[in-house]
Short mmCIF file of C-alpha atoms in Angstrom, two decimals:
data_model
loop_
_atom_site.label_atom_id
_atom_site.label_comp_id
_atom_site.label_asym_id
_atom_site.label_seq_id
_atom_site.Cartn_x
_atom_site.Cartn_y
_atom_site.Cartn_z
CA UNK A 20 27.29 15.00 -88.43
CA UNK A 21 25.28 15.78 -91.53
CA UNK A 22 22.51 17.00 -89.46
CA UNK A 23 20.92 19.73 -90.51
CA UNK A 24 19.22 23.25 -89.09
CA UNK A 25 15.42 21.90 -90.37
CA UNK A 26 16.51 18.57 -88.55
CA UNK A 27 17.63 20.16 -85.36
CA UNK A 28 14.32 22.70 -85.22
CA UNK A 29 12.20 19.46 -85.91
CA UNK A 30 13.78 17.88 -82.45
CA UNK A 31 13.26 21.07 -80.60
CA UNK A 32 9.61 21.31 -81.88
CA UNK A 33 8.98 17.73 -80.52
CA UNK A 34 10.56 18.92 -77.40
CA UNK A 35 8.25 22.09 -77.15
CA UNK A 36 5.61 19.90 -78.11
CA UNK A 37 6.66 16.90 -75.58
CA UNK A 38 6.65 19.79 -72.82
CA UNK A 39 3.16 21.90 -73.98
CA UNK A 40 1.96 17.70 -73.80
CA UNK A 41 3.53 17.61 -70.10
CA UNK A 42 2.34 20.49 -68.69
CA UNK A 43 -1.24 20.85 -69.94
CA UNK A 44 -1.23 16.85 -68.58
CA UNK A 45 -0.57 18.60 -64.89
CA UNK A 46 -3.73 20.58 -65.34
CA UNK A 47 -6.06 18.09 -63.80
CA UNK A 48 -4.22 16.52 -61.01
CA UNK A 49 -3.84 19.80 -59.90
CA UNK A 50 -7.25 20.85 -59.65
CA UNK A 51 -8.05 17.39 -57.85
CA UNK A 52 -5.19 18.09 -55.49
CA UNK A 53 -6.29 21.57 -55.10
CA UNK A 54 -9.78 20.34 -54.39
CA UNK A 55 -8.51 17.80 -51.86
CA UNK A 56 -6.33 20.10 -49.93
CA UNK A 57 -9.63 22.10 -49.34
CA UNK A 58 -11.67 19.66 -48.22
CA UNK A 59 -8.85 18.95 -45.70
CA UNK A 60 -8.76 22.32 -44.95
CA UNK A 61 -12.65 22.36 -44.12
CA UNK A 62 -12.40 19.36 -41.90
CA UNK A 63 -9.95 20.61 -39.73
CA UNK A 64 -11.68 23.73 -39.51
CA UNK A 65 -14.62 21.65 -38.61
CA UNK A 66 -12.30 19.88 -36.08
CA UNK A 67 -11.32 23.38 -33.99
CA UNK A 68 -8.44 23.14 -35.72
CA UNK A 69 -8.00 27.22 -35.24
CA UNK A 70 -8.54 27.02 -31.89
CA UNK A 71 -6.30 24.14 -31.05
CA UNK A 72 -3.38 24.35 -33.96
CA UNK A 73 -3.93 28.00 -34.73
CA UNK A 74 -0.57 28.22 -36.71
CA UNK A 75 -1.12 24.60 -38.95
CA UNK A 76 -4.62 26.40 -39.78
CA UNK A 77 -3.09 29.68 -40.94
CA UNK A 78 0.00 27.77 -42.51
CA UNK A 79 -2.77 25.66 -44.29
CA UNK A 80 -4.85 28.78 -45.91
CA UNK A 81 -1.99 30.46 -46.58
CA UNK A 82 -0.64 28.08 -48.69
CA UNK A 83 -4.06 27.10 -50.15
CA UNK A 84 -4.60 30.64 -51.56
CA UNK A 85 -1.03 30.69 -53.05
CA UNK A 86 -2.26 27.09 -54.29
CA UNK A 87 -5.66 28.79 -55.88
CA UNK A 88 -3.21 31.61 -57.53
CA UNK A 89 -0.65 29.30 -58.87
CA UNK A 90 -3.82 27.28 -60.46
CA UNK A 91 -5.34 30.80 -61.63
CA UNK A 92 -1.70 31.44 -63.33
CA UNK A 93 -1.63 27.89 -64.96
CA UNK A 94 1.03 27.25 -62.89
CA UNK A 95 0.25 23.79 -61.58
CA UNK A 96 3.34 21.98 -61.03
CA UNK A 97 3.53 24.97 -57.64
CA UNK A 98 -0.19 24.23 -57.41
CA UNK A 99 -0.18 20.80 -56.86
CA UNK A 100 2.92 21.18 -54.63
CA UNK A 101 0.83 24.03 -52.66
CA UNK A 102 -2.36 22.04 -52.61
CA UNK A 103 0.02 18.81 -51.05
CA UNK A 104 2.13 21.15 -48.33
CA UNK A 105 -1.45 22.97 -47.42
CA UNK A 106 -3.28 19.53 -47.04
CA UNK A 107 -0.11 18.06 -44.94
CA UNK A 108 -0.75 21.21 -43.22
CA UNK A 109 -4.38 20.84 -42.55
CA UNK A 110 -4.31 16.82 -41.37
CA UNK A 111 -1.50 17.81 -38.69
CA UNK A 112 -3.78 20.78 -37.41
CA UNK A 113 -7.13 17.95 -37.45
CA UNK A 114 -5.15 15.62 -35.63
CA UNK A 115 -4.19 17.84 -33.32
CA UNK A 116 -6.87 19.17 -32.67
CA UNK A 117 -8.68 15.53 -31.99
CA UNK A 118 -5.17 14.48 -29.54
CA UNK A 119 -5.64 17.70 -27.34
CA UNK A 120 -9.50 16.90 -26.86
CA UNK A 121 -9.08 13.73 -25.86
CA UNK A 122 -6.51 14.37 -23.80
CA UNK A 123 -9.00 17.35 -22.15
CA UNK A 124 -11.25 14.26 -21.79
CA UNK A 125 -8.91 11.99 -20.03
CA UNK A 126 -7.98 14.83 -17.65
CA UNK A 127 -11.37 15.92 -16.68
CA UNK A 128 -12.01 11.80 -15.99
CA UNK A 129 -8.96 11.95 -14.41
CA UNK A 130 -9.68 15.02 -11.83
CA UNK A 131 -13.25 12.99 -11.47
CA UNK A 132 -11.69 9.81 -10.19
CA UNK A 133 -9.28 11.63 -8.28
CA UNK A 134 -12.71 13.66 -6.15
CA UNK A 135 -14.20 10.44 -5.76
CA UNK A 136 -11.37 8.50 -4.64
CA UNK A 137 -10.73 11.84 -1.99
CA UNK A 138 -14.23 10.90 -1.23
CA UNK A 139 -13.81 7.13 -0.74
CA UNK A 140 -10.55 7.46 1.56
CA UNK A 141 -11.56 10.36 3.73
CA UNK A 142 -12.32 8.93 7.06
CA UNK A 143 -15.77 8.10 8.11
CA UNK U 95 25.32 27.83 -88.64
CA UNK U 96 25.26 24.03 -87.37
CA UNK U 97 27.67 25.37 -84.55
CA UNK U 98 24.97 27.87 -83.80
CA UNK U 99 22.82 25.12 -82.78
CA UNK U 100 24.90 23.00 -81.06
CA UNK U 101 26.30 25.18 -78.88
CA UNK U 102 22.82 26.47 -77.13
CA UNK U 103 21.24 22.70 -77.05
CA UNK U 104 24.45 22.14 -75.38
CA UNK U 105 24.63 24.41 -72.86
CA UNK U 106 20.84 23.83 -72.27
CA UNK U 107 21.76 19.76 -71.68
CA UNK U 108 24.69 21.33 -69.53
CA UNK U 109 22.60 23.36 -67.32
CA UNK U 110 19.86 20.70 -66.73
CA UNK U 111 22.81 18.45 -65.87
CA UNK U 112 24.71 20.64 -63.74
CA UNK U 113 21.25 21.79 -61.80
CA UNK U 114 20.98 18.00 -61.13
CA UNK U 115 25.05 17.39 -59.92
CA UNK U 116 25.33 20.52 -57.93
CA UNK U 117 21.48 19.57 -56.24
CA UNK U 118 22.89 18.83 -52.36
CA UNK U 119 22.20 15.60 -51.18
CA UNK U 120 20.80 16.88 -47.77
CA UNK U 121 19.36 19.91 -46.70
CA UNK U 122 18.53 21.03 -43.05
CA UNK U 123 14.87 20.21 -43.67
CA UNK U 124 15.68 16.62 -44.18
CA UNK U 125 18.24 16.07 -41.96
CA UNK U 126 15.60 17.43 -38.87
CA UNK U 127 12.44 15.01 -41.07
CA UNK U 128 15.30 12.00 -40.37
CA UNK U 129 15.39 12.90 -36.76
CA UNK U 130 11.78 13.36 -36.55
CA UNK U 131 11.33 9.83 -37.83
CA UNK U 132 14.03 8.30 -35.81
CA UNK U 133 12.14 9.59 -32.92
CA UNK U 134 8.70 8.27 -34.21
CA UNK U 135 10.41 4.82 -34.80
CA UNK U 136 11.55 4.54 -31.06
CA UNK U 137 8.22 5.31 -29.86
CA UNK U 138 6.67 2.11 -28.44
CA UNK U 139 2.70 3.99 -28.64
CA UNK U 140 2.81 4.94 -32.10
CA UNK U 141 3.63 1.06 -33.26
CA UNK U 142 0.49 0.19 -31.14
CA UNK U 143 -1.68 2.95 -31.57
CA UNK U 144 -0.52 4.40 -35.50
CA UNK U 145 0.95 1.95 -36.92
CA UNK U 146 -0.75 2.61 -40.75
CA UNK U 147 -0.09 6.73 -40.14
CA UNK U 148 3.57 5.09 -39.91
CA UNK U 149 3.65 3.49 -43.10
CA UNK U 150 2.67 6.33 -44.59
CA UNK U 151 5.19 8.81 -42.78
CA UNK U 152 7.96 5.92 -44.23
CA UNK U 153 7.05 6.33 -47.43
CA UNK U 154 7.11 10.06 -47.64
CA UNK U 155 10.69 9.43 -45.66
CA UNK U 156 11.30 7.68 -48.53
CA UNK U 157 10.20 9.79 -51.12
CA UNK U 158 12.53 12.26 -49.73
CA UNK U 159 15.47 10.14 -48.74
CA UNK U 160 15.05 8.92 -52.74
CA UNK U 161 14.87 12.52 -53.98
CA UNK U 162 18.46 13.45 -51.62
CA UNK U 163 19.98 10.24 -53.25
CA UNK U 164 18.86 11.21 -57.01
CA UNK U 165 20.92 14.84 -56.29
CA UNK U 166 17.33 16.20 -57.13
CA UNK U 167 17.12 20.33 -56.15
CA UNK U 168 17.34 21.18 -52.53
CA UNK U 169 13.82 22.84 -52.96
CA UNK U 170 12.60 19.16 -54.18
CA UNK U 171 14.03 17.81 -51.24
CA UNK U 172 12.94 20.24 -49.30
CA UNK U 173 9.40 20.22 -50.58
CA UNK U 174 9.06 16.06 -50.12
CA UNK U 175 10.69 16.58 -46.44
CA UNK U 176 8.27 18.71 -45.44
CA UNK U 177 5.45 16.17 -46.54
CA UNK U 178 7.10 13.82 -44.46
CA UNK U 179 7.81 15.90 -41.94
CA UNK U 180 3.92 16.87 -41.67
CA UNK U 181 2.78 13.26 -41.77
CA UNK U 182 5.17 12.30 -39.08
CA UNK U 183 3.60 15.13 -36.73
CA UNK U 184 0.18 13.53 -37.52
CA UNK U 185 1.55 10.41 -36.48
CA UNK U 186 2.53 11.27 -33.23
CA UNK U 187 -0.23 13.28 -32.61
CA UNK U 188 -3.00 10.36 -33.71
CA UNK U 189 -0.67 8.06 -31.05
CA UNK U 190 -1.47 10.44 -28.52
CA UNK U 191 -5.15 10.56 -29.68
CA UNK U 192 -5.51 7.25 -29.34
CA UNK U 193 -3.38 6.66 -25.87
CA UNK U 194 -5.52 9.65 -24.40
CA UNK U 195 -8.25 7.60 -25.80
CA UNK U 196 -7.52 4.35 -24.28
CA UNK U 197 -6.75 6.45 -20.87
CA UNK U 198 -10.37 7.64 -20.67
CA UNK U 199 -12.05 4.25 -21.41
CA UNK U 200 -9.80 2.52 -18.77
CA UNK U 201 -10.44 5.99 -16.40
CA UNK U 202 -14.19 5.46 -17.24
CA UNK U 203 -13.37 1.76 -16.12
CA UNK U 204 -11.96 2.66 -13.00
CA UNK U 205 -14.66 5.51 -11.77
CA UNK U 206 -17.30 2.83 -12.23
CA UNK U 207 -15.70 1.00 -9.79
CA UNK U 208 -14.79 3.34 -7.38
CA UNK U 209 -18.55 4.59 -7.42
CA UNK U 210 -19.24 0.66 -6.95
CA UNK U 211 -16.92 0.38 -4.06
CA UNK U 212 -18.64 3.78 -2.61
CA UNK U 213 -22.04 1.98 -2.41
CA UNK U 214 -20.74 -1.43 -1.67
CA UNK U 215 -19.09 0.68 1.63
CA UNK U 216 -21.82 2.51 2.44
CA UNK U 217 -24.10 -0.56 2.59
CA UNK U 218 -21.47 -2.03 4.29
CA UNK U 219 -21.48 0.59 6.43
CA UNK U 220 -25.00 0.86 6.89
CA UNK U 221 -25.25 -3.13 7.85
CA UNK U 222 -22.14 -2.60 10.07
CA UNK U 223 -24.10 0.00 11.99
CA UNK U 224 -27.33 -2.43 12.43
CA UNK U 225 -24.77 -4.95 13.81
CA UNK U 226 -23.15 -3.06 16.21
CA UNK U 227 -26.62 -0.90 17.40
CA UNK U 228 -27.32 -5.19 17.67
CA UNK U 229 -24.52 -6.17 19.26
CA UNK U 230 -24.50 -3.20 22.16
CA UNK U 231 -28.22 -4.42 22.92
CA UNK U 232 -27.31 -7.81 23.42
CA UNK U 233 -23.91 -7.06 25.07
CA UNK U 234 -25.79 -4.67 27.50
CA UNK U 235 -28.22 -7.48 28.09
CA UNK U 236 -25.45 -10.62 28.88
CA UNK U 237 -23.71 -7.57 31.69
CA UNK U 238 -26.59 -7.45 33.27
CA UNK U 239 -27.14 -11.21 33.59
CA UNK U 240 -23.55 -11.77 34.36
CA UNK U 241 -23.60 -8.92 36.81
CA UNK U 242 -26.58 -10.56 38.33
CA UNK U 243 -25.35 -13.98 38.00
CA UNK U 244 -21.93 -12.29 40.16
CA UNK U 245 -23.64 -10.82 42.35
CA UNK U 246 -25.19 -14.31 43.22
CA UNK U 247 -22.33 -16.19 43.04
CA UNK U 248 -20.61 -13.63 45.59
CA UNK U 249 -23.47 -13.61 48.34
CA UNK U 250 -23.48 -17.96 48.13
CA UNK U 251 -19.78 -17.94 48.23
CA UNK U 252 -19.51 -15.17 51.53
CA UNK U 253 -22.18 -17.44 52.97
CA UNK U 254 -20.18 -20.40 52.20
CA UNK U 255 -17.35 -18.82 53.49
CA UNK U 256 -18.98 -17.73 56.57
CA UNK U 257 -19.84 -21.03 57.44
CA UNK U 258 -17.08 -22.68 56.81
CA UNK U 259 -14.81 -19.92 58.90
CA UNK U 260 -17.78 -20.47 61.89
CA UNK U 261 -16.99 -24.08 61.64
CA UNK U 262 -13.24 -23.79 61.50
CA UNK U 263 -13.31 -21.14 65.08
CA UNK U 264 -15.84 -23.81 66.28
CA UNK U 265 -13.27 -26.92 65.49
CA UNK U 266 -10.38 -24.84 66.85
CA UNK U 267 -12.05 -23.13 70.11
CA UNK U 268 -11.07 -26.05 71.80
CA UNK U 269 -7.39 -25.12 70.89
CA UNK U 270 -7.39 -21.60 71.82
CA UNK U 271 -6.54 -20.49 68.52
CA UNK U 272 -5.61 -16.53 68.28
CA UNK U 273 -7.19 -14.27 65.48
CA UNK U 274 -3.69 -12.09 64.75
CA UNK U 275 -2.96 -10.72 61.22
CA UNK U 276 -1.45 -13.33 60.26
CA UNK U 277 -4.42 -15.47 60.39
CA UNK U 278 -5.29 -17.89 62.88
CA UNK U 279 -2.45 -18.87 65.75
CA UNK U 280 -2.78 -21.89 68.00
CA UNK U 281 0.33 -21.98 70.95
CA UNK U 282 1.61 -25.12 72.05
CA UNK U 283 2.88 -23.86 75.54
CA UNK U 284 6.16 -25.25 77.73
CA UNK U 285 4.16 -27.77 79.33
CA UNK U 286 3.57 -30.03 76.24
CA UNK U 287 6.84 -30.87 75.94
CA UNK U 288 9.33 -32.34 78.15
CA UNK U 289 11.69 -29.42 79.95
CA UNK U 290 14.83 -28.78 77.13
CA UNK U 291 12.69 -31.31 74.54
CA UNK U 292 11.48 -31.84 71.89
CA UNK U 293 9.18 -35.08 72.81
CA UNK U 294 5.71 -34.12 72.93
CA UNK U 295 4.01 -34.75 76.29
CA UNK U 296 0.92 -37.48 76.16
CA UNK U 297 -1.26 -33.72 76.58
CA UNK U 298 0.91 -32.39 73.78
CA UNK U 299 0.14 -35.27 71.75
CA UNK U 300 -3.51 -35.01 72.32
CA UNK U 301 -3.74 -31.12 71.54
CA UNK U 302 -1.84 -32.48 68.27
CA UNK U 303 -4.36 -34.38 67.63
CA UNK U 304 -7.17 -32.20 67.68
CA UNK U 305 -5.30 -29.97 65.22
CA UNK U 306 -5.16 -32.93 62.85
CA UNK U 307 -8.54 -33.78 63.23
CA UNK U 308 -9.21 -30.14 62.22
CA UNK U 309 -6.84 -29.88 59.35
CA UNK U 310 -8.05 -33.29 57.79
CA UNK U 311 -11.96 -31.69 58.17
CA UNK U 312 -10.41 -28.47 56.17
CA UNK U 313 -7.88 -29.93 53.26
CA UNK U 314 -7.98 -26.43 51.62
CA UNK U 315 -5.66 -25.09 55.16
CA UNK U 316 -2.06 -26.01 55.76
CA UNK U 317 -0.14 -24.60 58.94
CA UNK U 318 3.09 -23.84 59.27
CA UNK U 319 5.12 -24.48 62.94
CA UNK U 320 7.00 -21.79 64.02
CA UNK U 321 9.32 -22.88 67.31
CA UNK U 322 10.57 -20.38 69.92
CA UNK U 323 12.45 -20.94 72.91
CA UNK U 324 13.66 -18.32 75.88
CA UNK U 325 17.17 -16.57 76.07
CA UNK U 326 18.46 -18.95 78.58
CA UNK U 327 21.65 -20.87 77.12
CA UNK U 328 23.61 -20.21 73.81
CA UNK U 329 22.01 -19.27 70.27
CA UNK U 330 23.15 -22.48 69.05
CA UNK U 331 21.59 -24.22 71.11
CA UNK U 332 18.48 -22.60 71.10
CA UNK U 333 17.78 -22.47 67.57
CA UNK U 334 18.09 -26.04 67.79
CA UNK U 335 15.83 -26.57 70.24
CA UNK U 336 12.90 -24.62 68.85
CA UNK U 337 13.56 -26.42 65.63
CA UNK U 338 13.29 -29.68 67.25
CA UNK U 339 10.10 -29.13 68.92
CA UNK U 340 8.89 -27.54 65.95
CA UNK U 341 9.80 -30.68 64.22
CA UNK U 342 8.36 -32.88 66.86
CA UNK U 343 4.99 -31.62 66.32
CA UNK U 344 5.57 -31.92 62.39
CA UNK U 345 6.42 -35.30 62.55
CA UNK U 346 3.05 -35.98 65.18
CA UNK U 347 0.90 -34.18 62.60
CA UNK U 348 2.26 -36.02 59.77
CA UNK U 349 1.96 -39.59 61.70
CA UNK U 350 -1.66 -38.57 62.36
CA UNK U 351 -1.73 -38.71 58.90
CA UNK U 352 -1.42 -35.08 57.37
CA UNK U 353 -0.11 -34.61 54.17
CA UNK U 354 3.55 -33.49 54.35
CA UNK U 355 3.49 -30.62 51.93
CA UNK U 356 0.53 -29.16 54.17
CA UNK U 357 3.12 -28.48 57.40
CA UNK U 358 5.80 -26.51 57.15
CA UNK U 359 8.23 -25.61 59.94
CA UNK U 360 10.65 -23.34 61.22
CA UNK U 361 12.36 -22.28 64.23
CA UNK U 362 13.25 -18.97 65.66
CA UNK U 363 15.28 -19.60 68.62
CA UNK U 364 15.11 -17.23 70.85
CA UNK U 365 13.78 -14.44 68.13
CA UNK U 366 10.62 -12.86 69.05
CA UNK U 367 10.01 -13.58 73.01
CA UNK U 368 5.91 -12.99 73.88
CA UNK U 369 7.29 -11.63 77.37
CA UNK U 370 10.37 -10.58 79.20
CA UNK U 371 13.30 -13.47 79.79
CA UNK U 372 13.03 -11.59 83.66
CA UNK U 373 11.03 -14.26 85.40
CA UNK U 374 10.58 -17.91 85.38
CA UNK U 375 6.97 -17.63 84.29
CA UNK U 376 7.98 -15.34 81.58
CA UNK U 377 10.62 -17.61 80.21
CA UNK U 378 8.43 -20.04 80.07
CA UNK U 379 6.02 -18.12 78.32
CA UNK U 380 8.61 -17.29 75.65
CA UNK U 381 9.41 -21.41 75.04
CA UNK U 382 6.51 -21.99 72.66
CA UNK U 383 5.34 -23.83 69.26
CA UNK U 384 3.12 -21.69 67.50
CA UNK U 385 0.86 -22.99 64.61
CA UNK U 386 -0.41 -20.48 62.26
CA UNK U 387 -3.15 -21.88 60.30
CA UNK U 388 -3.44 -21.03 56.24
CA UNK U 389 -6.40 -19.29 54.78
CA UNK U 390 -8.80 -21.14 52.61
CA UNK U 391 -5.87 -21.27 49.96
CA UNK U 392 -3.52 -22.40 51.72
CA UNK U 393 -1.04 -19.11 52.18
CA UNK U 394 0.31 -18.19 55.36
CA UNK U 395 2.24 -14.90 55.62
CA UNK U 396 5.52 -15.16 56.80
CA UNK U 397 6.98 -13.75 59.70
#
């Protein structure tokens, strides 16, 4: 075990080093995630997400402006994670959305066919 | 000074280590994502209608299952359950996009064709009408040629009849045949037989064979013979008599050649006397064949 102190701070440079390397590396997937998340974000807005998943839509900003803050801090491991949950978040309120108009549609065809088959039967 | 080192890189090594052992290998999160998927899995529309949002939802399961097996943090877990969690709610909910979907095309289907069977019954409907407007003309019209065509068909058959019933009292004058209810009655009196028999007399026999004559001009008419006889001697013996006499003029008829099956017979006995048993004139009154003649087809009411 010969060794020594100027040894030992060498590793824990590389270390520092090896983890400064890491985290600026997180800088740009983290804006592209960020940038993702709010484009998914705008298309579910664009889908009446808010007015037929009103809590995946608030969940969704919510986390995207925590996601925009952890970016602002240089935090973007929580960004990235943020951006992902917010995006999740935003598909589940689009797809929503979409299911509950169609099935709207297939009622309203539904209550059609059902007036004209009262109209077919009823005696003439 | 080289312990001074050791000991913090150490305890750093330790703590990375223990954050990794202690990490739980489920978390409530997960364990509800596993369900969640589970469910997913059983559904028979989302391996029709989602199956490539499924692939995805199982490899986020995954990602999370991997990160519970790894002892990773609970908040890892956590984090990579709620990803899958997410994408398994999208899943479900592009299913039941897509069944709604495939419910309106097949509804759209099936109002086409209800709005096609609407028209194809009104026309129907409309011909239907036309027929039967058609129909009741022509109906209307074959009454009123059958009702003429009846009404012709009655008068030649009265006529007919009259004539033929004009012809019959004409044939049977001669016989002093009786109009009664029952149709017409001819009497073969006492004195055509022999006294207490049954033999017709050669006037008997003659009077029998004017009725032949008649009934063989008329095949639609049978007769039946009905004998009676007075109260004079026992029941027995009276009821035997008017049978026989009955029978004697049944057995002339038929040797004059009339079917069998048109003349039937019966005797009475001394049942329904014409006039009193009192005198001798009367008595013979009351020993009698009558004849009652069919109508045209052939029925005779009984007595």
């Amino acid at each position: 075990m010969q060794m020594n102190s100027k040894q030992w701070f060498a590793v824990m440079c590389t270390v520092a080093m090896a983890i400064t390397v890491g985290c600026s590396s997180l800088k740009t997937p983290a804006t592209a995630d960020v940038a993702v998340s709010n484009a998914a974000v705008a298309n579910a807005a664009g889908a009446d997400g808010m007015e037929y998943a009103p809590a995946e839509m608030n969940s969704a900003r919510e986390k995207m402006a925590l996601a925009n803050k952890a970016l602002a801090d240089k935090d973007y491991k929580l960004a990235s994670n943020l951006a992902n949950q917010a995006e999740a978040d935003a598909k589940l309120a689009q797809s929503k959305a979409n299911s509950a108009k169609a099935k709207a549609a297939a009622n309203a065809l539904q209550d059609d066919i059902r007036v004209l088959r009262d109209e077919l039967n009823r005696p003439q | 000074m080289k312990k001074t080192f050791i000991t913090p890189s150490l305890l750093v090594i330790a703590a990375l280590l223990g954050a990794c052992s202690s990490a739980p290998t489920s978390t409530s999160l997960l364990e509800q994502t596993r369900s969640d998927y589970r469910v997913a899995q059983s559904n028979p529309k989302i391996s029709s209608y989602a199956a490539g949002e499924m692939a995805q939802a199982g490899e986020a399961m995954t990602k999370a299952n991997r990160a519970a097996e790894k002892k990773d943090s609970a908040k890892e877990v956590d984090r990579l359950s709620y990803l899958a969690k997410q994408q398994i709610a999208v899943t479900q909910e592009v299913a039941k996009r897509k069944s709604a979907e495939a419910d309106v095309a097949d509804a759209g289907k099936e109002r086409d064709q209800i709005r096609l069977d609407q028209r194809t019954r009104e026309a129907d409907q409309a011909k239907r009408s036309a027929q039967i407007a058609q129909g009741d003309a022509e109906q209307a019209k074959r009454d009123a040629q059958i009702a003429q065509s009846d009404a012709a068909q009655a008068q030649r058959e009265s006529l007919e009849a009259q004539m033929r019933n004009a012809d019959l009292e004409a044939q049977l004058a001669e016989l002093a045949a009786v109009k009664t209810e029952r149709g017409l009655v001819i009497t073969f009196g006492d004195v055509l037989f022999g006294t207490d028999q049954a033999r017709l007399t050669p006037d008997g026999l003659r009077t029998a064979q004017k009725l032949a004559d008649v009934l063989q001009k008329n095949p639609q008419r049978s007769v039946l013979i009905e004998g009676f006889t007075d109260s004079t001697g026992s029941a027995a013996y009276n009821q035997e008599l008017s049978e026989r006499r009955a029978g004697a003029v049944q057995n002339a008829l038929q040797e004059m050649g009339v079917a069998r099956d048109r003349v039937g017979m019966r005797g009475y006995g001394e049942a329904y006397p014409v006039a009193g048993n009192d005198t001798g004139s009367n008595r013979q009154l009351n020993r009698r064949v009558e004849i009652v003649l069919s109508n045209d087809g052939g029925k005779i009411m009984q007595r």
